[in-house]
GROMACS .gro file of C-alpha atoms in nm:
model
  303
    1UNK     CA    1   0.001   0.000   0.001
    2UNK     CA    2   0.122   0.347  -0.085
    3UNK     CA    3   0.229   0.558   0.216
    4UNK     CA    4  -0.003   0.843   0.125
    5UNK     CA    5  -0.294   0.605   0.093
    6UNK     CA    6  -0.218   0.447   0.429
    7UNK     CA    7  -0.217   0.782   0.608
    8UNK     CA    8  -0.519   0.915   0.415
    9UNK     CA    9  -0.761   0.628   0.460
   10UNK     CA   10  -0.810   0.261   0.381
   11UNK     CA   11  -1.050   0.208   0.088
   12UNK     CA   12  -1.377   0.036   0.176
   13UNK     CA   13  -1.514  -0.264  -0.018
   14UNK     CA   14  -1.220  -0.228  -0.256
   15UNK     CA   15  -1.236  -0.557  -0.445
   16UNK     CA   16  -1.614  -0.571  -0.462
   17UNK     CA   17  -1.654  -0.216  -0.589
   18UNK     CA   18  -1.388  -0.242  -0.860
   19UNK     CA   19  -1.512  -0.588  -0.963
   20UNK     CA   20  -1.853  -0.431  -1.016
   21UNK     CA   21  -1.711  -0.136  -1.204
   22UNK     CA   22  -1.471  -0.275  -1.462
   23UNK     CA   23  -1.615  -0.420  -1.779
   24UNK     CA   24  -1.359  -0.353  -2.050
   25UNK     CA   25  -0.993  -0.298  -1.955
   26UNK     CA   26  -0.977  -0.061  -2.254
   27UNK     CA   27  -1.257   0.158  -2.116
   28UNK     CA   28  -1.277   0.511  -1.980
   29UNK     CA   29  -1.371   0.538  -1.613
   30UNK     CA   30  -1.415   0.802  -1.344
   31UNK     CA   31  -1.348   0.778  -0.973
   32UNK     CA   32  -1.541   1.085  -0.860
   33UNK     CA   33  -1.424   1.065  -0.497
   34UNK     CA   34  -1.049   1.020  -0.541
   35UNK     CA   35  -0.938   1.097  -0.182
   36UNK     CA   36  -0.636   0.883  -0.097
   37UNK     CA   37  -0.643   0.713  -0.436
   38UNK     CA   38  -0.699   0.360  -0.306
   39UNK     CA   39  -0.985   0.275  -0.539
   40UNK     CA   40  -0.817   0.453  -0.829
   41UNK     CA   41  -0.496   0.252  -0.791
   42UNK     CA   42  -0.695  -0.071  -0.802
   43UNK     CA   43  -0.885   0.046  -1.109
   44UNK     CA   44  -0.561   0.139  -1.289
   45UNK     CA   45  -0.414  -0.203  -1.207
   46UNK     CA   46  -0.690  -0.356  -1.416
   47UNK     CA   47  -0.676  -0.123  -1.717
   48UNK     CA   48  -0.481  -0.180  -2.034
   49UNK     CA   49  -0.264   0.082  -2.201
   50UNK     CA   50  -0.576   0.192  -2.390
   51UNK     CA   51  -0.783   0.252  -2.077
   52UNK     CA   52  -0.807   0.580  -1.890
   53UNK     CA   53  -0.922   0.697  -1.548
   54UNK     CA   54  -1.034   1.043  -1.436
   55UNK     CA   55  -1.010   1.109  -1.063
   56UNK     CA   56  -1.221   1.388  -0.914
   57UNK     CA   57  -1.169   1.559  -0.580
   58UNK     CA   58  -1.238   1.911  -0.452
   59UNK     CA   59  -1.002   1.879  -0.155
   60UNK     CA   60  -0.656   2.021  -0.221
   61UNK     CA   61  -0.506   1.757   0.011
   62UNK     CA   62  -0.605   1.487  -0.238
   63UNK     CA   63  -0.372   1.639  -0.499
   64UNK     CA   64  -0.079   1.493  -0.304
   65UNK     CA   65  -0.206   1.144  -0.376
   66UNK     CA   66  -0.240   1.180  -0.754
   67UNK     CA   67  -0.059   0.910  -0.953
   68UNK     CA   68   0.204   0.979  -1.217
   69UNK     CA   69   0.048   0.758  -1.483
   70UNK     CA   70  -0.030   0.848  -1.843
   71UNK     CA   71  -0.363   0.665  -1.805
   72UNK     CA   72  -0.472   0.890  -1.517
   73UNK     CA   73  -0.601   1.250  -1.506
   74UNK     CA   74  -0.667   1.427  -1.179
   75UNK     CA   75  -0.957   1.674  -1.186
   76UNK     CA   76  -0.950   1.927  -0.904
   77UNK     CA   77  -1.324   1.979  -0.878
   78UNK     CA   78  -1.647   1.877  -0.710
   79UNK     CA   79  -1.799   1.575  -0.881
   80UNK     CA   80  -2.119   1.767  -0.952
   81UNK     CA   81  -1.933   1.919  -1.250
   82UNK     CA   82  -1.838   1.589  -1.411
   83UNK     CA   83  -2.035   1.659  -1.729
   84UNK     CA   84  -1.850   1.988  -1.787
   85UNK     CA   85  -1.508   1.835  -1.737
   86UNK     CA   86  -1.577   1.532  -1.953
   87UNK     CA   87  -1.678   1.773  -2.229
   88UNK     CA   88  -1.356   1.969  -2.167
   89UNK     CA   89  -1.146   1.653  -2.206
   90UNK     CA   90  -1.339   1.545  -2.514
   91UNK     CA   91  -1.500   1.241  -2.349
   92UNK     CA   92  -1.850   1.168  -2.478
   93UNK     CA   93  -1.919   0.846  -2.289
   94UNK     CA   94  -1.787   0.661  -1.986
   95UNK     CA   95  -1.766   0.287  -1.924
   96UNK     CA   96  -1.809   0.324  -1.549
   97UNK     CA   97  -1.825   0.564  -1.256
   98UNK     CA   98  -1.729   0.491  -0.895
   99UNK     CA   99  -1.832   0.710  -0.598
  100UNK     CA  100  -1.727   0.642  -0.240
  101UNK     CA  101  -1.939   0.894  -0.054
  102UNK     CA  102  -1.783   0.860   0.289
  103UNK     CA  103  -1.556   1.108   0.462
  104UNK     CA  104  -1.203   0.975   0.488
  105UNK     CA  105  -1.016   0.916   0.814
  106UNK     CA  106  -0.779   1.185   0.689
  107UNK     CA  107  -1.045   1.448   0.741
  108UNK     CA  108  -1.149   1.318   1.082
  109UNK     CA  109  -0.784   1.304   1.193
  110UNK     CA  110  -0.695   1.652   1.071
  111UNK     CA  111  -0.745   1.861   1.385
  112UNK     CA  112  -0.749   2.184   1.188
  113UNK     CA  113  -1.048   2.102   0.965
  114UNK     CA  114  -1.320   2.073   1.229
  115UNK     CA  115  -1.474   1.749   1.105
  116UNK     CA  116  -1.440   1.568   1.439
  117UNK     CA  117  -1.541   1.646   1.797
  118UNK     CA  118  -1.230   1.463   1.920
  119UNK     CA  119  -1.033   1.787   1.880
  120UNK     CA  120  -1.103   2.142   1.991
  121UNK     CA  121  -1.040   2.317   1.662
  122UNK     CA  122  -1.194   2.581   1.430
  123UNK     CA  123  -1.535   2.451   1.326
  124UNK     CA  124  -1.484   2.474   0.948
  125UNK     CA  125  -1.584   2.147   0.771
  126UNK     CA  126  -1.538   2.276   0.417
  127UNK     CA  127  -1.400   2.017   0.176
  128UNK     CA  128  -1.282   2.302  -0.043
  129UNK     CA  129  -1.143   2.556   0.202
  130UNK     CA  130  -1.114   2.824  -0.064
  131UNK     CA  131  -1.487   2.879  -0.108
  132UNK     CA  132  -1.824   2.870   0.061
  133UNK     CA  133  -1.952   2.913   0.414
  134UNK     CA  134  -1.786   2.734   0.702
  135UNK     CA  135  -1.978   2.548   0.971
  136UNK     CA  136  -1.902   2.842   1.202
  137UNK     CA  137  -2.073   3.078   0.959
  138UNK     CA  138  -2.382   2.857   0.960
  139UNK     CA  139  -2.390   2.821   1.339
  140UNK     CA  140  -2.367   3.197   1.389
  141UNK     CA  141  -2.578   3.321   1.096
  142UNK     CA  142  -2.866   3.076   1.046
  143UNK     CA  143  -3.184   3.157   1.234
  144UNK     CA  144  -3.340   2.909   1.474
  145UNK     CA  145  -3.582   2.765   1.219
  146UNK     CA  146  -3.306   2.706   0.960
  147UNK     CA  147  -3.084   2.536   1.218
  148UNK     CA  148  -3.369   2.316   1.339
  149UNK     CA  149  -3.446   2.215   0.981
  150UNK     CA  150  -3.089   2.113   0.895
  151UNK     CA  151  -3.043   1.910   1.217
  152UNK     CA  152  -3.372   1.734   1.150
  153UNK     CA  153  -3.314   1.677   0.776
  154UNK     CA  154  -2.943   1.587   0.772
  155UNK     CA  155  -2.893   1.464   1.127
  156UNK     CA  156  -3.234   1.301   1.178
  157UNK     CA  157  -3.218   1.424   1.536
  158UNK     CA  158  -3.545   1.420   1.737
  159UNK     CA  159  -3.407   1.706   1.951
  160UNK     CA  160  -3.339   1.928   1.646
  161UNK     CA  161  -3.562   2.212   1.764
  162UNK     CA  162  -3.417   2.216   2.117
  163UNK     CA  163  -3.063   2.198   1.978
  164UNK     CA  164  -3.127   2.494   1.745
  165UNK     CA  165  -3.271   2.693   2.036
  166UNK     CA  166  -2.966   2.617   2.250
  167UNK     CA  167  -2.726   2.725   1.974
  168UNK     CA  168  -2.907   3.055   1.920
  169UNK     CA  169  -2.902   3.118   2.295
  170UNK     CA  170  -2.534   3.018   2.323
  171UNK     CA  171  -2.413   3.236   2.039
  172UNK     CA  172  -2.586   3.531   2.203
  173UNK     CA  173  -2.324   3.507   2.475
  174UNK     CA  174  -2.018   3.418   2.264
  175UNK     CA  175  -1.959   3.364   1.893
  176UNK     CA  176  -1.927   2.992   1.815
  177UNK     CA  177  -1.587   2.941   1.651
  178UNK     CA  178  -1.459   2.602   1.771
  179UNK     CA  179  -1.578   2.244   1.792
  180UNK     CA  180  -1.531   2.262   2.168
  181UNK     CA  181  -1.776   2.549   2.197
  182UNK     CA  182  -2.027   2.363   1.982
  183UNK     CA  183  -1.996   2.049   2.195
  184UNK     CA  184  -2.037   2.247   2.516
  185UNK     CA  185  -2.367   2.386   2.384
  186UNK     CA  186  -2.497   2.067   2.221
  187UNK     CA  187  -2.390   1.814   2.487
  188UNK     CA  188  -2.653   1.900   2.753
  189UNK     CA  189  -2.928   1.890   2.490
  190UNK     CA  190  -2.825   1.549   2.359
  191UNK     CA  191  -2.808   1.380   2.697
  192UNK     CA  192  -2.559   1.128   2.833
  193UNK     CA  193  -2.681   0.795   2.692
  194UNK     CA  194  -2.643   0.874   2.321
  195UNK     CA  195  -2.417   1.177   2.334
  196UNK     CA  196  -2.140   1.036   2.112
  197UNK     CA  197  -2.375   0.898   1.845
  198UNK     CA  198  -2.593   1.206   1.842
  199UNK     CA  199  -2.293   1.440   1.844
  200UNK     CA  200  -2.169   1.258   1.535
  201UNK     CA  201  -2.507   1.332   1.375
  202UNK     CA  202  -2.475   1.699   1.466
  203UNK     CA  203  -2.138   1.713   1.290
  204UNK     CA  204  -2.273   1.510   0.997
  205UNK     CA  205  -2.562   1.754   0.951
  206UNK     CA  206  -2.334   2.057   0.951
  207UNK     CA  207  -2.085   1.895   0.714
  208UNK     CA  208  -2.364   1.807   0.468
  209UNK     CA  209  -2.500   2.160   0.481
  210UNK     CA  210  -2.157   2.323   0.445
  211UNK     CA  211  -2.065   2.113   0.141
  212UNK     CA  212  -2.411   2.097  -0.018
  213UNK     CA  213  -2.368   1.721  -0.026
  214UNK     CA  214  -2.718   1.610  -0.124
  215UNK     CA  215  -2.746   1.867  -0.401
  216UNK     CA  216  -2.404   1.773  -0.537
  217UNK     CA  217  -2.488   1.402  -0.524
  218UNK     CA  218  -2.813   1.451  -0.715
  219UNK     CA  219  -2.641   1.661  -0.982
  220UNK     CA  220  -2.368   1.402  -1.020
  221UNK     CA  221  -2.615   1.117  -1.057
  222UNK     CA  222  -2.813   1.299  -1.326
  223UNK     CA  223  -2.494   1.392  -1.516
  224UNK     CA  224  -2.353   1.039  -1.497
  225UNK     CA  225  -2.674   0.895  -1.640
  226UNK     CA  226  -2.618   1.103  -1.950
  227UNK     CA  227  -2.251   1.009  -1.970
  228UNK     CA  228  -2.260   0.632  -1.919
  229UNK     CA  229  -2.275   0.422  -2.235
  230UNK     CA  230  -2.519   0.127  -2.251
  231UNK     CA  231  -2.376  -0.144  -2.030
  232UNK     CA  232  -2.170   0.110  -1.832
  233UNK     CA  233  -2.166   0.068  -1.457
  234UNK     CA  234  -2.257   0.308  -1.176
  235UNK     CA  235  -2.100   0.194  -0.848
  236UNK     CA  236  -2.174   0.385  -0.527
  237UNK     CA  237  -2.071   0.328  -0.165
  238UNK     CA  238  -2.291   0.503   0.092
  239UNK     CA  239  -2.255   0.539   0.470
  240UNK     CA  240  -2.583   0.676   0.605
  241UNK     CA  241  -2.951   0.650   0.527
  242UNK     CA  242  -2.992   0.995   0.371
  243UNK     CA  243  -2.744   0.948   0.087
  244UNK     CA  244  -2.829   0.578   0.052
  245UNK     CA  245  -3.196   0.663  -0.001
  246UNK     CA  246  -3.105   0.904  -0.279
  247UNK     CA  247  -2.879   0.648  -0.452
  248UNK     CA  248  -3.128   0.364  -0.407
  249UNK     CA  249  -3.418   0.564  -0.551
  250UNK     CA  250  -3.211   0.695  -0.841
  251UNK     CA  251  -3.083   0.353  -0.945
  252UNK     CA  252  -3.436   0.217  -0.919
  253UNK     CA  253  -3.619   0.490  -1.109
  254UNK     CA  254  -3.380   0.752  -1.250
  255UNK     CA  255  -3.503   1.013  -1.004
  256UNK     CA  256  -3.444   1.083  -0.634
  257UNK     CA  257  -3.813   1.038  -0.552
  258UNK     CA  258  -3.799   0.673  -0.652
  259UNK     CA  259  -4.113   0.691  -0.865
  260UNK     CA  260  -4.090   0.468  -1.172
  261UNK     CA  261  -4.245   0.626  -1.480
  262UNK     CA  262  -4.402   0.426  -1.762
  263UNK     CA  263  -4.474   0.504  -2.127
  264UNK     CA  264  -4.815   0.492  -2.297
  265UNK     CA  265  -4.795   0.112  -2.326
  266UNK     CA  266  -4.701   0.058  -1.964
  267UNK     CA  267  -4.333  -0.012  -2.027
  268UNK     CA  268  -4.113   0.097  -1.736
  269UNK     CA  269  -3.899   0.395  -1.832
  270UNK     CA  270  -3.588   0.340  -1.619
  271UNK     CA  271  -3.223   0.414  -1.706
  272UNK     CA  272  -3.060   0.140  -1.497
  273UNK     CA  273  -3.071  -0.231  -1.427
  274UNK     CA  274  -2.976  -0.321  -1.072
  275UNK     CA  275  -2.686  -0.564  -1.037
  276UNK     CA  276  -2.741  -0.793  -0.743
  277UNK     CA  277  -2.833  -0.689  -0.391
  278UNK     CA  278  -2.655  -0.420  -0.188
  279UNK     CA  279  -2.317  -0.543  -0.061
  280UNK     CA  280  -2.188  -0.487   0.292
  281UNK     CA  281  -1.845  -0.552   0.438
  282UNK     CA  282  -1.785  -0.894   0.591
  283UNK     CA  283  -1.679  -0.938   0.953
  284UNK     CA  284  -1.310  -0.942   0.870
  285UNK     CA  285  -1.319  -0.609   0.687
  286UNK     CA  286  -1.536  -0.449   0.956
  287UNK     CA  287  -1.284  -0.557   1.217
  288UNK     CA  288  -0.987  -0.429   1.016
  289UNK     CA  289  -1.155  -0.110   0.895
  290UNK     CA  290  -1.426   0.031   1.130
  291UNK     CA  291  -1.525   0.282   0.861
  292UNK     CA  292  -1.671  -0.008   0.661
  293UNK     CA  293  -1.927  -0.103   0.927
  294UNK     CA  294  -2.191   0.135   0.796
  295UNK     CA  295  -2.094   0.102   0.428
  296UNK     CA  296  -2.337  -0.020   0.165
  297UNK     CA  297  -2.235  -0.085  -0.196
  298UNK     CA  298  -2.487  -0.054  -0.477
  299UNK     CA  299  -2.419  -0.137  -0.841
  300UNK     CA  300  -2.635  -0.055  -1.145
  301UNK     CA  301  -2.586  -0.097  -1.518
  302UNK     CA  302  -2.694   0.162  -1.776
  303UNK     CA  303  -2.964   0.029  -2.005
   0.00000   0.00000   0.00000
């Protein structure tokens, strides 16, 4: 394993995801969540000299992991813009797209990024630190109703309204700038029994809002559907129910609502054929890589 990959994160469901992705070794593929490059390295190991892989990532840290390989192109961008960049590189169709939607251990272990409540650090959470609002901006600027909505929608927290109220009250005394300040305000609302699990949901909700994760995912899925050639594979690894529901519905119906449309004759109008059932990590992988415990792999083939 490459040193950078080892310190960045260990790829989840590596063999299963790449097995589901690769059809032709001469094909053109995209890893839209490059990160530490673990999945990309495995993909390249299976491509011929005619094959090519495009790796997308909006995090500048991922640039350090880019491979020096003529068959590989690193795209420093959010995956929601995949259609624009494929047009830029003259690629009309792709043979497969892989997306590992989880946050890497690298981000959780970087004390300066604010992704984890294990460190008292600036509460930032931006994947691309050069643009957009930070989590601190949201905590201090959103009104109570907006905060309650995001904790309910993205954190699925039953105490969302009380948490929002506590944050508004807390920031009236001191501006919320660190993860420690956030935890001090949120902890008493969450209670002792589930404080760690619910605090993780608080951070998840803020991260998703900061990075517009659901909107970006939906845009990427729609773009990929137009890019994949017939028989091309869409392979997605999810880690929580919100993103998994979006992926599941889209693969089933071609839309995030999950409603299958039919033509005048009653024929189902769907863009994908599901390949097998969702795959989860076995006991050995879950033991070796705790990040895999909540992972779910879905594979679909373009019709």
